[in-house]
Short mmCIF file of C-alpha atoms and ligand atoms in Angstrom, two decimals:
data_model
loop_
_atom_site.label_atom_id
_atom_site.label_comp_id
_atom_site.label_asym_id
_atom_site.label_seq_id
_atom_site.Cartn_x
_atom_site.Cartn_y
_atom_site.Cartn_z
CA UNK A 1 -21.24 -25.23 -10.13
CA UNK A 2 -24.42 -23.26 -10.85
CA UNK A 3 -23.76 -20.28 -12.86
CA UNK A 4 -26.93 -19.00 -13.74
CA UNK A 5 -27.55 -15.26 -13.05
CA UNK A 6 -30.39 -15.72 -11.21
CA UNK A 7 -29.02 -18.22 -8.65
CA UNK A 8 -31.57 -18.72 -5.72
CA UNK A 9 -30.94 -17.50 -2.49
CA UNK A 10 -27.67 -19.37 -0.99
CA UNK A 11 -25.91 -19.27 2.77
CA UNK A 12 -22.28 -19.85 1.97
CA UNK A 13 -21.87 -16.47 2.98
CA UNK A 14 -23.23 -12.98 3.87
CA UNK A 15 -21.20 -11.59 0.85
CA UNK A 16 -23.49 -13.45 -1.57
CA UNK A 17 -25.84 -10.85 -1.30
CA UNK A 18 -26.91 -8.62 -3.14
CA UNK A 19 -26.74 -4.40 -2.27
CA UNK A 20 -29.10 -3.53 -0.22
CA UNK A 21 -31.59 -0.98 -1.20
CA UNK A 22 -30.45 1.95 1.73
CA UNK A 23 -26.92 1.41 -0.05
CA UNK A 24 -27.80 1.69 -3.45
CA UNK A 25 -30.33 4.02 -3.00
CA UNK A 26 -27.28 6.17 -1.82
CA UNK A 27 -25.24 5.36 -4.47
CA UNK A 28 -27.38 6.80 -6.74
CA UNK A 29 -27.78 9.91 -5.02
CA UNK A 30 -23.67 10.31 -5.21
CA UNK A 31 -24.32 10.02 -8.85
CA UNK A 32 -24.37 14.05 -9.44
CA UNK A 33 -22.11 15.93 -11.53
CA UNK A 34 -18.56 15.93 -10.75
CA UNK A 35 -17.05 15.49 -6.95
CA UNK A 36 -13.13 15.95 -6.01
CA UNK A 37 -11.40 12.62 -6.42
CA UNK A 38 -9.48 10.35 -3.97
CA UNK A 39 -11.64 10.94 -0.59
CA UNK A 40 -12.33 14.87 -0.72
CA UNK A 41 -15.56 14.97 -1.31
CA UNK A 42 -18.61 15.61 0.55
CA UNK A 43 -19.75 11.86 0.92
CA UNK A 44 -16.17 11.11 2.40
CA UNK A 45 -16.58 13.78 5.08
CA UNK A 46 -19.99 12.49 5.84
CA UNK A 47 -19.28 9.39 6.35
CA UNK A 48 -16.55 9.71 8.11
CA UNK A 49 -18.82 12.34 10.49
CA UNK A 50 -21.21 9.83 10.76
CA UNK A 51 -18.57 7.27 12.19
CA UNK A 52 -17.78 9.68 14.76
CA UNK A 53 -20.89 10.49 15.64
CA UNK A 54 -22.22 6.40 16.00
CA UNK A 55 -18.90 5.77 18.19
CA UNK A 56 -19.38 8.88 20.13
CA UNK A 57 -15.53 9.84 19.63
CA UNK A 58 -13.39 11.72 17.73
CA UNK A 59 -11.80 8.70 15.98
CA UNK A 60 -9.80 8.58 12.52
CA UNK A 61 -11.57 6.88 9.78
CA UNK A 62 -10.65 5.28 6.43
CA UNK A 63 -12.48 4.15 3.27
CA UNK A 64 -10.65 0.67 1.56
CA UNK A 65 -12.39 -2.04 -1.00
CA UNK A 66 -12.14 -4.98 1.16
CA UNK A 67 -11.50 -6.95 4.38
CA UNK A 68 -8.23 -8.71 3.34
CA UNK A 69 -6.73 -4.95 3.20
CA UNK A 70 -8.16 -3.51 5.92
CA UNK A 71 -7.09 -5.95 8.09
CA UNK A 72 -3.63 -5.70 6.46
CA UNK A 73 -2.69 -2.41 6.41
CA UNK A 74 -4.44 -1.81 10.19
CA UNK A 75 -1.93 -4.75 11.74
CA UNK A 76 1.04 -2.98 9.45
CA UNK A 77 -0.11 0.24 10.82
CA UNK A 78 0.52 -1.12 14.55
CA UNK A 79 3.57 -3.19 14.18
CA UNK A 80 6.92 -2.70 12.80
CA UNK A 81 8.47 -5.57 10.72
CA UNK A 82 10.14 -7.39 13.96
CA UNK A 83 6.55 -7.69 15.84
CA UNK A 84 3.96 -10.52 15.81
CA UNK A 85 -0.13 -10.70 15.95
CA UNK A 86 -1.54 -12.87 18.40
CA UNK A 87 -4.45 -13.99 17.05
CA UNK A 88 -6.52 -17.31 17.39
CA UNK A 89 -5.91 -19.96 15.26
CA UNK A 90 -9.06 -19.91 13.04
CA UNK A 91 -8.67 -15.95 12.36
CA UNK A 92 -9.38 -15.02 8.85
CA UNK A 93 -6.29 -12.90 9.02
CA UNK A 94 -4.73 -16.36 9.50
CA UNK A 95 -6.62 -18.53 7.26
CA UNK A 96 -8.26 -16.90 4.53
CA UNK A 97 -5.86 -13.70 3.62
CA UNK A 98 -2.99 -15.30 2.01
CA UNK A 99 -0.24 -14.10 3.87
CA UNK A 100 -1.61 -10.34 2.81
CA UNK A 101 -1.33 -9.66 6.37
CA UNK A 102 2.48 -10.24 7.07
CA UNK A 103 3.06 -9.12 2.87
CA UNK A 104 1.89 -5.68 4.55
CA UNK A 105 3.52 -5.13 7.07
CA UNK A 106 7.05 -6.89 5.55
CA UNK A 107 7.20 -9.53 7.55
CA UNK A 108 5.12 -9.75 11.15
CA UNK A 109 4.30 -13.12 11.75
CA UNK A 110 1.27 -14.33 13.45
CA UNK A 111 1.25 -16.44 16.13
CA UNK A 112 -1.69 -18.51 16.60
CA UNK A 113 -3.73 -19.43 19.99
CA UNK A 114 -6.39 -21.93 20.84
CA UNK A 115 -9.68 -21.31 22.76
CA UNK A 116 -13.07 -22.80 22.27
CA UNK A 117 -15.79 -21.63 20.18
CA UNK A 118 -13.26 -19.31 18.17
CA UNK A 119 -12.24 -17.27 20.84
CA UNK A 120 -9.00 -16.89 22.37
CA UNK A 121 -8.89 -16.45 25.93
CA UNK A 122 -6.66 -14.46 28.11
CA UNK A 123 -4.58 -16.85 29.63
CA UNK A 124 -4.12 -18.19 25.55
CA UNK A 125 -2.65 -14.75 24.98
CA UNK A 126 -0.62 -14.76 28.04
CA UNK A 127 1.43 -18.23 27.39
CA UNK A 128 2.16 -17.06 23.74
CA UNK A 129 3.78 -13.59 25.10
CA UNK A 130 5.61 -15.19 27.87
CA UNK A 131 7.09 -18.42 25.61
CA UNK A 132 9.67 -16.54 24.72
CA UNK A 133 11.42 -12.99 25.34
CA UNK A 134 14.58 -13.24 23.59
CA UNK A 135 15.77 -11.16 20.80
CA UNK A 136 15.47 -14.51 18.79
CA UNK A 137 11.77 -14.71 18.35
CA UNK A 138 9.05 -11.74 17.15
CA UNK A 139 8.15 -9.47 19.67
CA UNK A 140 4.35 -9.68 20.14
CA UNK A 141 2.77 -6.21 19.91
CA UNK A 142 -1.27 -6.71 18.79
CA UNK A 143 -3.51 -8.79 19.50
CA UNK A 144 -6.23 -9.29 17.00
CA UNK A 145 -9.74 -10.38 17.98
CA UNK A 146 -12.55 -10.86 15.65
CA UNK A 147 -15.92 -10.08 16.42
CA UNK A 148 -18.15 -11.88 15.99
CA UNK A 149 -15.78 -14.54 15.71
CA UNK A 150 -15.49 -17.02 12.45
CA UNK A 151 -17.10 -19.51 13.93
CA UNK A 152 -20.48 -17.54 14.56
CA UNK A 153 -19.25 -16.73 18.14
CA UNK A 154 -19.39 -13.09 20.45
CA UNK A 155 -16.67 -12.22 22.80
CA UNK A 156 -18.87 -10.71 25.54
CA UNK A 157 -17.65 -6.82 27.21
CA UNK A 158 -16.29 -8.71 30.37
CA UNK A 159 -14.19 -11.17 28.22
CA UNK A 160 -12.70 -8.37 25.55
CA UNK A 161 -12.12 -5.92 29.23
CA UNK A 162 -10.13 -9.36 30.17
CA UNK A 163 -8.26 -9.34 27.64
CA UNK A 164 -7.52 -5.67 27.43
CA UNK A 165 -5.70 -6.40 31.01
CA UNK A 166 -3.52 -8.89 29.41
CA UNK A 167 -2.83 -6.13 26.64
CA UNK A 168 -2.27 -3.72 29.21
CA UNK A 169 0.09 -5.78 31.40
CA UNK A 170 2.19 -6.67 28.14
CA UNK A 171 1.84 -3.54 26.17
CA UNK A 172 0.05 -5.06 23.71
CA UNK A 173 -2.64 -2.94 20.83
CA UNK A 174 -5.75 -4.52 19.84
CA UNK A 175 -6.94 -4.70 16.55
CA UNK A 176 -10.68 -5.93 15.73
CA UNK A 177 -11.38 -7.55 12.77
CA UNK A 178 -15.31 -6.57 12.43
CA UNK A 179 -16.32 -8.77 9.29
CA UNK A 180 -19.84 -9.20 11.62
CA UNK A 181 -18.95 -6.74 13.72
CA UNK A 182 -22.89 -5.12 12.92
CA UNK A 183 -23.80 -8.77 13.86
CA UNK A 184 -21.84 -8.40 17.10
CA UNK A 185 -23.69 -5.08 18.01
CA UNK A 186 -27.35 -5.99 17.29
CA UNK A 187 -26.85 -9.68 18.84
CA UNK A 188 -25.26 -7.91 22.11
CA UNK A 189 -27.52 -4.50 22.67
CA UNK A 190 -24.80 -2.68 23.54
CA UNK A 191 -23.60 0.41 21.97
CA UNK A 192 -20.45 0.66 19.37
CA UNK A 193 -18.51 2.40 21.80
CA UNK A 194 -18.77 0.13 24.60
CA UNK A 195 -17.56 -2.75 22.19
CA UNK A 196 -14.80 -0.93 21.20
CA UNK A 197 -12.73 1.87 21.95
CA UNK A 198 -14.68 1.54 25.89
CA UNK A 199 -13.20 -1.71 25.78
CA UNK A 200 -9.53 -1.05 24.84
CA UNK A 201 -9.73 -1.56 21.15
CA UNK A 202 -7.28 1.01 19.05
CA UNK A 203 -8.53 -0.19 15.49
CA UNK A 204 -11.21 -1.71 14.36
CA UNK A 205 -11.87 -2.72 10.37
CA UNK A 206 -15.90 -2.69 9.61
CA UNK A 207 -17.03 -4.75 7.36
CA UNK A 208 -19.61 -2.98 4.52
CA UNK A 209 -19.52 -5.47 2.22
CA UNK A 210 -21.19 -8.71 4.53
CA UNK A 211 -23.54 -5.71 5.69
CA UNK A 212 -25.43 -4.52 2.38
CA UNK A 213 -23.02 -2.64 0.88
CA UNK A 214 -21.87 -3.84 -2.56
CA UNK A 215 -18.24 -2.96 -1.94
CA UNK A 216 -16.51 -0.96 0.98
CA UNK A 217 -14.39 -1.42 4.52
CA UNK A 218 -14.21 1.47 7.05
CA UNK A 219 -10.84 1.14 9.14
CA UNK A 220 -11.66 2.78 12.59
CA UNK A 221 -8.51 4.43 14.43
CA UNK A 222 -9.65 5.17 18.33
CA UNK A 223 -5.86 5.97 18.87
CA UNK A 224 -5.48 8.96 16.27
CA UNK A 225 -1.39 8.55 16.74
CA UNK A 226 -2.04 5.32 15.18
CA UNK A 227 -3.53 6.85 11.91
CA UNK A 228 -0.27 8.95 11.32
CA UNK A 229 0.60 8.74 7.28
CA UNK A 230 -1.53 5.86 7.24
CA UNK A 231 -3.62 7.22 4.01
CA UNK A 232 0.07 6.74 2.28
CA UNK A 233 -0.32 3.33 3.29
CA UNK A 234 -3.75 2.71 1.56
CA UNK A 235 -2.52 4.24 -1.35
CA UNK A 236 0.73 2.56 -1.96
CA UNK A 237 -1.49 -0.54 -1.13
CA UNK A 238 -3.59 0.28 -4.18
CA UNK A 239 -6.38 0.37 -2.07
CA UNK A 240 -7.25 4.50 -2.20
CA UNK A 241 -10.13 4.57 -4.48
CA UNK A 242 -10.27 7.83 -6.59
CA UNK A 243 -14.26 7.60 -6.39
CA UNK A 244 -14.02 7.25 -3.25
CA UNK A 245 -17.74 8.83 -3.12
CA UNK A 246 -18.98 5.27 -4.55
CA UNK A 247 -18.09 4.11 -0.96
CA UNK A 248 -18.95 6.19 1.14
CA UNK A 249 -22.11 7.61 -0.12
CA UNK A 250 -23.12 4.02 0.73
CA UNK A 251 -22.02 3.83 4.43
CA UNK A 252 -24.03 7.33 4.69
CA UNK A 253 -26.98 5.06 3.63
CA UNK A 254 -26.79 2.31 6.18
CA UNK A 255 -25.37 4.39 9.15
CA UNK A 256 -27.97 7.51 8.09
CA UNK A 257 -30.86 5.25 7.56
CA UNK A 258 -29.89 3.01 10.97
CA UNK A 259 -30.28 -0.14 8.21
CA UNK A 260 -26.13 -1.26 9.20
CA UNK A 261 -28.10 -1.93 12.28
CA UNK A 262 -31.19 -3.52 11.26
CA UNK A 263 -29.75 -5.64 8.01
CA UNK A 264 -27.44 -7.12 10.84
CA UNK A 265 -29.99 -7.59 13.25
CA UNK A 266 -32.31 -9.39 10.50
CA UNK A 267 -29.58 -11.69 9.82
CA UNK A 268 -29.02 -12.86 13.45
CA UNK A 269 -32.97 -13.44 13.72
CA UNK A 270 -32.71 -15.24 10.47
CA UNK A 271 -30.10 -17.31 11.48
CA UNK A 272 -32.01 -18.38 15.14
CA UNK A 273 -34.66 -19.35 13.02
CA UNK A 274 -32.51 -21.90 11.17
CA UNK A 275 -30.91 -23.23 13.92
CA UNK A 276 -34.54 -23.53 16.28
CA UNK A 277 -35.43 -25.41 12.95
CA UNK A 278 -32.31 -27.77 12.82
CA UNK A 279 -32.47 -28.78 16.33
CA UNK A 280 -35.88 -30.46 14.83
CA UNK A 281 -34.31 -32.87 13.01
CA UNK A 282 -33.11 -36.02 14.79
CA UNK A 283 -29.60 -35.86 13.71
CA UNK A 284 -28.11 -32.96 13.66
CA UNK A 285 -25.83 -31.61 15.63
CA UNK A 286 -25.41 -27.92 16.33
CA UNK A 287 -21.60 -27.29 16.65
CA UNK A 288 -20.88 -23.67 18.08
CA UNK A 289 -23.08 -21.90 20.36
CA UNK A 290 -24.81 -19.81 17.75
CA UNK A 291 -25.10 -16.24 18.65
CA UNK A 292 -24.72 -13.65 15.67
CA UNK A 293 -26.06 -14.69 11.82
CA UNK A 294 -24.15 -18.39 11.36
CA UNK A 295 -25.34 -21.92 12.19
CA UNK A 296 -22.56 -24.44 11.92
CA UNK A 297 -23.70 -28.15 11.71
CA UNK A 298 -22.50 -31.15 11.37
CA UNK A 299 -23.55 -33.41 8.54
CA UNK A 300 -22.86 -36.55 7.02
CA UNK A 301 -20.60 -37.00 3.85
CA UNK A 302 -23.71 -38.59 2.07
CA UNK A 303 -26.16 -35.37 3.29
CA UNK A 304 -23.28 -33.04 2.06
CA UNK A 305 -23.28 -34.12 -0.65
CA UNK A 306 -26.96 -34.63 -1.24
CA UNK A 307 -27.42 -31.80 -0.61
CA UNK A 308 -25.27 -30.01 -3.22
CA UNK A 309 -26.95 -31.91 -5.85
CA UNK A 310 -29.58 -29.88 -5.28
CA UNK A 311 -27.87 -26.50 -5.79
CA UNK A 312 -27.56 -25.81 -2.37
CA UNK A 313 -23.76 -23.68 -1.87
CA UNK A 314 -22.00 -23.50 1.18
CA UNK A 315 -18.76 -23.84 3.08
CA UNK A 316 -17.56 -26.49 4.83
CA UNK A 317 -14.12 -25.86 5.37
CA UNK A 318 -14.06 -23.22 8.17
CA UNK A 319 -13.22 -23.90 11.52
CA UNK A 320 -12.45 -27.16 9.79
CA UNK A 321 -15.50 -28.96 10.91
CA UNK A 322 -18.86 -29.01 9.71
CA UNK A 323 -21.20 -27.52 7.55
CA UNK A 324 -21.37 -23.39 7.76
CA UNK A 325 -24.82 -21.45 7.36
CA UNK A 326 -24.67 -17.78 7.06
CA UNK A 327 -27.68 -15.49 7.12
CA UNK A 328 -27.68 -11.84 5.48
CA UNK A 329 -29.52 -9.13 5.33
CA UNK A 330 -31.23 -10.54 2.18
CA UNK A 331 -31.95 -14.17 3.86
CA UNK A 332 -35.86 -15.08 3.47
CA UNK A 333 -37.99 -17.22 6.18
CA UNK A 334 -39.07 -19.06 3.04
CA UNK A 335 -35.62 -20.05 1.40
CA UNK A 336 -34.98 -21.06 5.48
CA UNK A 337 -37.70 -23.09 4.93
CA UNK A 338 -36.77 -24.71 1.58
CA UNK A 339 -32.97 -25.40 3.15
CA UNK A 340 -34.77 -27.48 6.27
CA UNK A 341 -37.02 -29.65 3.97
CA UNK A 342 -34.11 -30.79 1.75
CA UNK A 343 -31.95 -31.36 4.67
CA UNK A 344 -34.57 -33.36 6.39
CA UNK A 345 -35.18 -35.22 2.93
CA UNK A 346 -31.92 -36.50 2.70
CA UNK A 347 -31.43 -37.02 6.01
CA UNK A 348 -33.88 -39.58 6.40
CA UNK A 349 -32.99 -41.25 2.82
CA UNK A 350 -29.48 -41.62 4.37
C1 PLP B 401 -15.22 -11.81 5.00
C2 PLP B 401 -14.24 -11.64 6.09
C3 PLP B 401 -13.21 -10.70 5.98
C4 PLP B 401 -12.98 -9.86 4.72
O1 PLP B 401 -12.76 -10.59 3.59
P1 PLP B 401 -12.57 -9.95 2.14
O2 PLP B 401 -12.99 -11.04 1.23
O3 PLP B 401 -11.13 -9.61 2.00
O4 PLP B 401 -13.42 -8.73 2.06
C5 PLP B 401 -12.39 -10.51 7.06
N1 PLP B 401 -12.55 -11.22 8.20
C6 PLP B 401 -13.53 -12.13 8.33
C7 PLP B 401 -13.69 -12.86 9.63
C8 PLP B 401 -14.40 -12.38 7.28
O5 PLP B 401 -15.38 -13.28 7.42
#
């Protein structure tokens, strides 16, 4: 493991980044004087304003540290103990949260569907509602979608309107976990609304951190019943910051600035460049259609592990298959570059 503090540029993840400099710049300028604790300050309210203003609607919004929670506490905020989440099998909600989601909301299990390329597809959906109706098993009552998905993937408007008839027919919420969900936007050209709340979405959890932000979730009610008491939730949670204007002076600086918009959108073009690159190398294969800021290949053992012995960190445990590279809003052309030679370098020694 290379613990140096000035580690080169990497692409195990978006949230090895750094802050970007519309976020801290905004930081700073929160650093005045004295500002009322625990969200009611002027920052807060701007934020939040702004959100309403980029989704066009008057929606409910909350500030929390991190994904894990926002994704908790929005499912727990839709469900009561006895429900279930229908979410697709690779869902970070299902992998990579450690139960927080069903510690939340005491007990709502998750019931996990297939579907290619990280997507779960309507009729998915419909054979885990219908397998059983008795009083026996967990009522389903959300389903959860993430956008873009983990595996690099988009649910396009048509699919996500498919799905909201399923929802509708079965009475069922949706949640979106938005990790990428800036990704999602600038990869798609289509407004926030219309991938949203147009859509049939009632909550969706955006993702600061992956964006630029050094630390920071919004949690998006378009349902404002939905939002009842849920600030008791964050807090109880541990999750209401008291300065709270050290996150949201932030999100004024990407959504202000339009960077949420263009650090996602350099991070898709980032991560086309890789992939154009990869499909250069006899070898490789590609594994998911790649279509926000992730390339997922797959390698050989020996190239794996070539290729960490030259400091090179990534994942290669998601989706269970391959090798994962994520672009940010920090990602260079030239450390693209660097990546491509060392994989072809080993590739050919192998
Ligand atoms: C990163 C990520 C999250 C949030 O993770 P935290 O580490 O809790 O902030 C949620 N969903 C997906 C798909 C992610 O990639």
């Amino acid at each position: 493991m290379n613990l140096t503090p000035d580690l080169p540029e990497q692409f195990a993840s978006d949230n090895y980044s750094g802050i970007c400099p519309e976020a801290l710049d905004y930081m700073l300028k929160a650093n005045y004087g004295s500002a009322p604790a625990y969200g009611d300050d002027y920052w807060t309210q701007r934020a939040a304003d702004q959100f309403r203003e980029l989704f066009q609607t008057d929606c409910e919004v909350f500030f929390v540290f991190n994904g894990t929670a926002a994704n908790s506490l929005a499912l727990a905020a839709l469900c009561q103990s006895y429900h279930s989440v229908v979410c697709h099998e690779t869902a970070h909600i299902e992998t990579d949260e450690c139960g927080a989601p069903e510690f939340a909301s005491n007990g709502s299990k998750l019931l996990l569907g297939k579907g290619e390329n990280g997507k779960l597809t309507p009729a998915a959906i419909e054979t885990i509602v219908q397998k059983r109706t008795d009083i026996h098993y967990p009522k389903p009552k959300v389903i959860s979608l993430t956008q873009a998905t983990e595996l690099g993937t988009l649910y396009t408007i048509d699919e996500l309107l498919a799905i909201r008839a399923i929802a509708d027919r079965y009475q069922l919420r949706i949640h979106m976990d938005g990790a990428r969900f800036a990704n999602a936007v600038a990869a798609m050209n289509v407004t926030p609304a219309e991938l949203t709340w147009k859509c049939g979405v009632d909550v969706l959890c955006f993702c600061g951190t992956k964006n630029g932000m050094a630390v920071g979730e919004a949690i998006i009610f378009f349902d404002k019943a939905l939002a009842e008491d849920f600030a008791y939730r964050c807090k109880q949670a541990g999750q209401l910051a008291s300065k709270m204007r050290f996150i949201s002076a932030p999100w004024v600086g990407l959504l202000e600035t339009g960077a949420w918009l263009h650090n996602a959108d350099h991070a898709n073009q980032c991560a086309a460049y890789l992939e154009q690159k990869l499909l250069q190398i006899p070898g490789v294969q590609i594994l998911f259609p790649r279509e926000a800021n992730a390339v997922f290949v797959k390698l050989p053992e020996a190239v794996i592990a070539a290729l960490r012995a030259k400091n090179w960190l990534f994942y290669n445990f998601i989706g269970n298959e391959g090798v994962r590279f994520m672009c940010s809003w920090a990602t260079t052309p030239a450390r693209i570059d660097e990546l491509v030679q060392d994989l072809e370098q080993t590739m050919c020694n192998s």
